[in-house]
Amino acid sequence: MKQKLGPGVIVGFIVILIWCLLPVAWILSLSFKSVAETTSGSAQFLPKSWTIQNYKDILSNGDFTDALRNSFGIAIIATVLSVIFATFAAYAIARLDFKGKRVVLSIALAIAMFPVVSLISPLFDMWRTFHLFNTWPGLIIPYLTFTLPLAIWVLSAFFREIPWEMEQAAQVDGATSWQAFRKVIVPLAAPGVFTAAILTFFFAWNEYALAISLTSTTASRTVPAQMSFFVGPDPFNPPYSLLATASVIVTIPVIIIVLLFQRRIVAGLTSGAVKG
Amino acid sequence: MAAIEMKNIVKQYGDGFPAVNDVSIDVDDGEFMILVGPSGCGKSTLLRMIVGLEDITSGDMVIGGKRVNDLAPRDRNLAMVFQNYALYPHLSVYENIAFPLRLAGASNEEVDRKVREASSTLELDEHLERKPGNLSGGQRQRVAMGRAIVRDAQAFLFDEPLSNLDAKLRGQMRTEIARLQRRLGITTVYVTHDQTEAMTLGDRVAVLKRGVLQQLATPRELYTNPVNLFVAGFIGSPPMNFMPATIEGNQVKMPYGSVTIPEERAKKAQGKGLLIAGIRPEHFEDASVLDSGKTQGSTFKAKVDVVEWLGNEAYAYVPFEAPPEVQEQLLQLERDLDGESLRTQLVISLDGASRIKEGDEAEIYVDARQMHLFDPSTGENLTLDSSAAGTIPSETSTQQVAHEQDAIATPGEQEAATET
């Protein structure tokens, strides 16, 4: 149903858009200013002279590219593992009747509510003992812990929506339980799988507290943590333009992923499966 | 293709409730068998036990000479059409139909040939590339059937396939299913709660009530020789009329007067006191439209309450008062049939030419030769011609089995049933 937007609504939209996007625009504009311009305290919004020197600098900065590599590696591995585990767990929770099902769900929820910060010092000690400190697994494991509950909840909601008959039809058609799961259930739960994947990826990509505490070198430090080390030679004059550039670069993958997958995250993929 | 034998099939749920109780049905090779009954009679459960989606508590399921109780659905090679079609929404119509073939590892050429064959049979050719979500109800129904016929399954199983379609489409699809089954000559088990589908489609019909097989017979046998009140009330639309009656010699006394019934029928019902007489609506007629030659029977006068004129015929409704013991039995019957009748009344099918109007005191002819007499306490048909009533599971054996099951159903057994 098409509804004509009143002037009030349009004004509201514009206000909200400015509110949300102004900082982003500012960061973008900063990233195109020269270091000299930002350190001298430039008052204007747009750069006096546009430069891409910041991008050149940051991409040739070994520490930053290492951090970028770590970020990608850790976030992608955490996402893939989390989605795989969550898919199996959610399927079991949605479909099978087993003892302790409610316990599993409540514990998952409890973990999701647990503050990350409170775990940092025990994890720090444990990881040093287990030689996981400053390694990729050292970050991937806690990321899995914090993203699995949400992924399980999202996916089990999707699995519950899929009619039982789909699976039974597949079994009658000659599929094993595994084939029915892979060829019918997972494709139907695809929007849920993508939703879970994106949420997990964002968490791992943006996470700061664990990343700064459980790493010590660029062997495993991720971009958000690495950025806190960009202080420059003068502690009173941090290189704002470089920081802004790093922020822009870190945001790009997130935007690309959202644009790629937003079409997949459409509800109602199951429409037409059964008579409603 | 194969025959399906069900031997003393029992399905007991965790709480000990027998959803299907000692049902034995033999479906011959190529036969169209209907399982019919009101909701909750266990017909769908029975079908799901054939296909393997429900465990069988006891009894033997033999398909094509092989006991399949412990086989997974995929190993039984049966094709099933679900009530809500259960199409795969992420696959095109083509891939939906091809799904069982792909699982079986058929080559691409074979898949293509068989899918196109099925789609032309079902007139789905122009829809092959569409997704199920964009199809109409009737088209989805056909895709579901396509998925069934594309394989060389041993038998087709239908679980109320037409109940989601509108009335017109239902009629068309019914004919279509009948035609398809006759052409393919494949053993078919079809579950429905609709007695019209049961009567029109089936070679034989199994009527179930609360998990117990009542009668297994051809549609004609069911209609003319129902084994008890339940079958009599279930088969036929509008349903059979039931009235209180007493018998003296070959005279049956009913609320609207006495009629004479054939001697051999009268003999079977002697000495039972109050009975329930069952007469189908079409065995009444407006006496004024009858040919003078057709006088086999009696007439009575009754005040017509409501007339529904349909063109080719008309239904007249005549209320009557029933004594409490009959009333109770009839109410119980209504509950069994999922019905909710507010009053005891006769439904009379009149010729379209009849001029009887609402409120008229009409003279009604009744063909008493076709009348059945039922025992009000057991519901049993006293005038049953058992030579033309198909298979009737004998009352004693059913009771005996039920008794044995009570004895068997020890706590350990019930626990085992819960786990499965």
mmCIF file of N, CA, C and O in Angstrom, chain A residues 165-166 168-176 179 183-184 187-188 269-275, chain B residues 48 51 53 73-74 78 80 82 84 86-90 99-100 103 132-133 140 147 151 164:
data_model
loop_
_atom_site.group_PDB
_atom_site.id
_atom_site.type_symbol
_atom_site.label_atom_id
_atom_site.label_comp_id
_atom_site.label_asym_id
_atom_site.label_seq_id
_atom_site.Cartn_x
_atom_site.Cartn_y
_atom_site.Cartn_z
ATOM 1 N N GLU A 165 6.766 -31.314 7.450
ATOM 2 C CA GLU A 165 6.449 -32.105 6.255
ATOM 3 C C GLU A 165 7.556 -32.037 5.218
ATOM 4 O O GLU A 165 7.768 -32.983 4.481
ATOM 5 N N MET A 166 8.255 -30.883 5.161
ATOM 6 C CA MET A 166 9.326 -30.740 4.174
ATOM 7 C C MET A 166 10.320 -31.882 4.331
ATOM 8 O O MET A 166 10.739 -32.504 3.372
ATOM 9 N N GLN A 168 9.899 -34.680 6.060
ATOM 10 C CA GLN A 168 9.292 -36.000 5.878
ATOM 11 C C GLN A 168 9.140 -36.302 4.397
ATOM 12 O O GLN A 168 9.395 -37.423 3.960
ATOM 13 N N ALA A 169 8.750 -35.276 3.628
ATOM 14 C CA ALA A 169 8.616 -35.476 2.181
ATOM 15 C C ALA A 169 9.961 -35.897 1.598
ATOM 16 O O ALA A 169 10.033 -36.806 0.780
ATOM 17 N N ALA A 170 11.021 -35.237 2.055
ATOM 18 C CA ALA A 170 12.351 -35.578 1.546
ATOM 19 C C ALA A 170 12.708 -37.017 1.907
ATOM 20 O O ALA A 170 13.258 -37.750 1.096
ATOM 21 N N GLN A 171 12.370 -37.408 3.121
ATOM 22 C CA GLN A 171 12.682 -38.786 3.535
ATOM 23 C C GLN A 171 11.926 -39.798 2.697
ATOM 24 O O GLN A 171 12.469 -40.816 2.282
ATOM 25 N N VAL A 172 10.640 -39.499 2.447
ATOM 26 C CA VAL A 172 9.844 -40.413 1.617
ATOM 27 C C VAL A 172 10.411 -40.438 0.196
ATOM 28 O O VAL A 172 10.426 -41.470 -0.457
ATOM 29 N N ASP A 173 10.903 -39.282 -0.267
ATOM 30 C CA ASP A 173 11.488 -39.215 -1.609
ATOM 31 C C ASP A 173 12.814 -39.959 -1.697
ATOM 32 O O ASP A 173 13.403 -40.043 -2.767
ATOM 33 N N GLY A 174 13.301 -40.457 -0.586
ATOM 34 C CA GLY A 174 14.504 -41.281 -0.634
ATOM 35 C C GLY A 174 15.735 -40.633 -0.025
ATOM 36 O O GLY A 174 16.843 -41.108 -0.252
ATOM 37 N N ALA A 175 15.560 -39.570 0.727
ATOM 38 C CA ALA A 175 16.720 -38.897 1.302
ATOM 39 C C ALA A 175 17.049 -39.475 2.674
ATOM 40 O O ALA A 175 16.158 -39.869 3.423
ATOM 41 N N THR A 176 18.325 -39.529 2.978
ATOM 42 C CA THR A 176 18.724 -39.857 4.341
ATOM 43 C C THR A 176 18.494 -38.604 5.183
ATOM 44 O O THR A 176 18.255 -37.520 4.656
ATOM 45 N N GLN A 179 20.847 -35.969 4.083
ATOM 46 C CA GLN A 179 20.493 -35.356 2.793
ATOM 47 C C GLN A 179 19.300 -34.418 2.946
ATOM 48 O O GLN A 179 19.279 -33.336 2.361
ATOM 49 N N LYS A 183 19.863 -30.713 1.835
ATOM 50 C CA LYS A 183 19.245 -30.276 0.586
ATOM 51 C C LYS A 183 17.929 -29.539 0.784
ATOM 52 O O LYS A 183 17.460 -28.868 -0.124
ATOM 53 N N VAL A 184 17.294 -29.737 1.914
ATOM 54 C CA VAL A 184 15.994 -29.096 2.103
ATOM 55 C C VAL A 184 16.023 -28.109 3.266
ATOM 56 O O VAL A 184 15.667 -26.947 3.107
ATOM 57 N N PRO A 187 18.917 -25.033 2.922
ATOM 58 C CA PRO A 187 18.540 -23.981 1.962
ATOM 59 C C PRO A 187 17.346 -23.153 2.440
ATOM 60 O O PRO A 187 17.299 -21.952 2.216
ATOM 61 N N LEU A 188 16.408 -23.815 3.098
ATOM 62 C CA LEU A 188 15.239 -23.075 3.553
ATOM 63 C C LEU A 188 15.592 -22.152 4.708
ATOM 64 O O LEU A 188 14.965 -21.121 4.898
ATOM 65 N N LEU A 269 11.026 -16.779 2.470
ATOM 66 C CA LEU A 269 11.558 -17.671 1.451
ATOM 67 C C LEU A 269 10.758 -18.968 1.396
ATOM 68 O O LEU A 269 10.712 -19.636 0.382
ATOM 69 N N THR A 270 10.117 -19.295 2.490
ATOM 70 C CA THR A 270 9.374 -20.554 2.516
ATOM 71 C C THR A 270 7.976 -20.397 1.933
ATOM 72 O O THR A 270 7.243 -21.355 1.880
ATOM 73 N N SER A 271 7.618 -19.197 1.513
ATOM 74 C CA SER A 271 6.262 -19.037 0.989
ATOM 75 C C SER A 271 6.093 -19.938 -0.221
ATOM 76 O O SER A 271 6.976 -20.034 -1.062
ATOM 77 N N GLY A 272 4.958 -20.629 -0.277
ATOM 78 C CA GLY A 272 4.725 -21.516 -1.395
ATOM 79 C C GLY A 272 5.090 -22.948 -1.108
ATOM 80 O O GLY A 272 4.802 -23.834 -1.890
ATOM 81 N N ALA A 273 5.729 -23.182 0.011
ATOM 82 C CA ALA A 273 6.059 -24.556 0.359
ATOM 83 C C ALA A 273 4.785 -25.308 0.666
ATOM 84 O O ALA A 273 4.557 -26.401 0.179
ATOM 85 N N VAL A 274 3.974 -24.685 1.459
ATOM 86 C CA VAL A 274 2.741 -25.340 1.871
ATOM 87 C C VAL A 274 1.628 -24.336 1.692
ATOM 88 O O VAL A 274 1.867 -23.142 1.607
ATOM 89 N N LYS A 275 0.448 -24.845 1.628
ATOM 90 C CA LYS A 275 -0.708 -23.956 1.550
ATOM 91 C C LYS A 275 -0.830 -23.255 2.886
ATOM 92 O O LYS A 275 -0.904 -23.891 3.920
ATOM 93 N N ARG B 48 0.713 -43.019 7.699
ATOM 94 C CA ARG B 48 2.098 -42.671 8.031
ATOM 95 C C ARG B 48 2.868 -43.900 8.514
ATOM 96 O O ARG B 48 4.092 -43.927 8.423
ATOM 97 N N VAL B 51 4.022 -45.589 5.278
ATOM 98 C CA VAL B 51 5.163 -44.944 4.620
ATOM 99 C C VAL B 51 6.399 -44.936 5.518
ATOM 100 O O VAL B 51 7.519 -44.753 5.040
ATOM 101 N N LEU B 53 6.714 -43.037 8.520
ATOM 102 C CA LEU B 53 6.942 -41.816 9.302
ATOM 103 C C LEU B 53 6.474 -41.985 10.744
ATOM 104 O O LEU B 53 6.754 -41.148 11.591
ATOM 105 N N PRO B 73 11.755 -44.727 5.861
ATOM 106 C CA PRO B 73 10.895 -44.338 4.731
ATOM 107 C C PRO B 73 11.601 -44.449 3.390
ATOM 108 O O PRO B 73 11.009 -44.909 2.421
ATOM 109 N N ARG B 74 12.875 -44.047 3.336
ATOM 110 C CA ARG B 74 13.553 -44.022 2.037
ATOM 111 C C ARG B 74 13.769 -45.418 1.466
ATOM 112 O O ARG B 74 13.969 -45.576 0.272
ATOM 113 N N LEU B 78 8.066 -45.846 -1.529
ATOM 114 C CA LEU B 78 6.680 -45.435 -1.676
ATOM 115 C C LEU B 78 6.666 -43.948 -2.004
ATOM 116 O O LEU B 78 7.569 -43.222 -1.616
ATOM 117 N N MET B 80 4.510 -40.359 -1.705
ATOM 118 C CA MET B 80 3.427 -39.826 -0.888
ATOM 119 C C MET B 80 3.110 -38.393 -1.290
ATOM 120 O O MET B 80 4.007 -37.598 -1.556
ATOM 121 N N PHE B 82 1.436 -35.125 0.305
ATOM 122 C CA PHE B 82 1.043 -34.631 1.622
ATOM 123 C C PHE B 82 -0.148 -33.692 1.511
ATOM 124 O O PHE B 82 -0.397 -33.090 0.474
ATOM 125 N N ASN B 84 -0.517 -30.751 2.764
ATOM 126 C CA ASN B 84 -0.139 -29.379 2.402
ATOM 127 C C ASN B 84 0.927 -29.375 1.302
ATOM 128 O O ASN B 84 1.632 -28.402 1.139
ATOM 129 N N ALA B 86 3.845 -30.034 0.736
ATOM 130 C CA ALA B 86 5.252 -30.127 1.134
ATOM 131 C C ALA B 86 6.190 -30.021 -0.067
ATOM 132 O O ALA B 86 7.091 -30.822 -0.240
ATOM 133 N N LEU B 87 5.971 -29.024 -0.910
ATOM 134 C CA LEU B 87 6.903 -28.783 -2.016
ATOM 135 C C LEU B 87 8.130 -28.078 -1.464
ATOM 136 O O LEU B 87 8.061 -27.423 -0.433
ATOM 137 N N TYR B 88 9.244 -28.218 -2.184
ATOM 138 C CA TYR B 88 10.463 -27.549 -1.735
ATOM 139 C C TYR B 88 10.478 -26.139 -2.324
ATOM 140 O O TYR B 88 10.671 -25.977 -3.531
ATOM 141 N N PRO B 89 10.307 -25.121 -1.502
ATOM 142 C CA PRO B 89 10.096 -23.771 -2.048
ATOM 143 C C PRO B 89 11.337 -23.182 -2.706
ATOM 144 O O PRO B 89 11.230 -22.260 -3.509
ATOM 145 N N HIS B 90 12.514 -23.713 -2.372
ATOM 146 C CA HIS B 90 13.723 -23.130 -2.949
ATOM 147 C C HIS B 90 14.065 -23.754 -4.289
ATOM 148 O O HIS B 90 15.020 -23.363 -4.934
ATOM 149 N N PHE B 99 13.528 -34.177 -7.747
ATOM 150 C CA PHE B 99 14.204 -34.410 -6.464
ATOM 151 C C PHE B 99 14.414 -35.897 -6.129
ATOM 152 O O PHE B 99 15.539 -36.310 -5.845
ATOM 153 N N PRO B 100 13.350 -36.724 -6.182
ATOM 154 C CA PRO B 100 13.574 -38.144 -5.843
ATOM 155 C C PRO B 100 14.538 -38.831 -6.801
ATOM 156 O O PRO B 100 15.318 -39.688 -6.380
ATOM 157 N N LEU B 103 18.093 -37.862 -5.930
ATOM 158 C CA LEU B 103 18.537 -38.583 -4.732
ATOM 159 C C LEU B 103 18.915 -40.007 -5.079
ATOM 160 O O LEU B 103 19.827 -40.589 -4.498
ATOM 161 N N PRO B 132 7.434 -22.934 -6.646
ATOM 162 C CA PRO B 132 6.127 -23.316 -6.111
ATOM 163 C C PRO B 132 5.340 -22.132 -5.541
ATOM 164 O O PRO B 132 4.118 -22.103 -5.611
ATOM 165 N N GLY B 133 6.066 -21.134 -5.009
ATOM 166 C CA GLY B 133 5.386 -19.991 -4.412
ATOM 167 C C GLY B 133 4.529 -19.218 -5.390
ATOM 168 O O GLY B 133 3.596 -18.527 -5.002
ATOM 169 N N ARG B 140 0.071 -26.477 -7.555
ATOM 170 C CA ARG B 140 0.945 -27.049 -6.521
ATOM 171 C C ARG B 140 0.581 -28.509 -6.277
ATOM 172 O O ARG B 140 1.441 -29.366 -6.135
ATOM 173 N N ARG B 147 5.852 -35.247 -8.362
ATOM 174 C CA ARG B 147 6.964 -35.755 -7.581
ATOM 175 C C ARG B 147 6.722 -37.217 -7.201
ATOM 176 O O ARG B 147 7.662 -37.980 -7.022
ATOM 177 N N ARG B 151 8.762 -41.334 -9.918
ATOM 178 C CA ARG B 151 9.553 -42.509 -9.532
ATOM 179 C C ARG B 151 8.752 -43.775 -9.821
ATOM 180 O O ARG B 151 7.541 -43.730 -9.911
ATOM 181 N N ASN B 164 -7.257 -28.944 0.705
ATOM 182 C CA ASN B 164 -6.894 -27.530 0.680
ATOM 183 C C ASN B 164 -7.392 -26.814 -0.573
ATOM 184 O O ASN B 164 -7.077 -25.660 -0.780
#
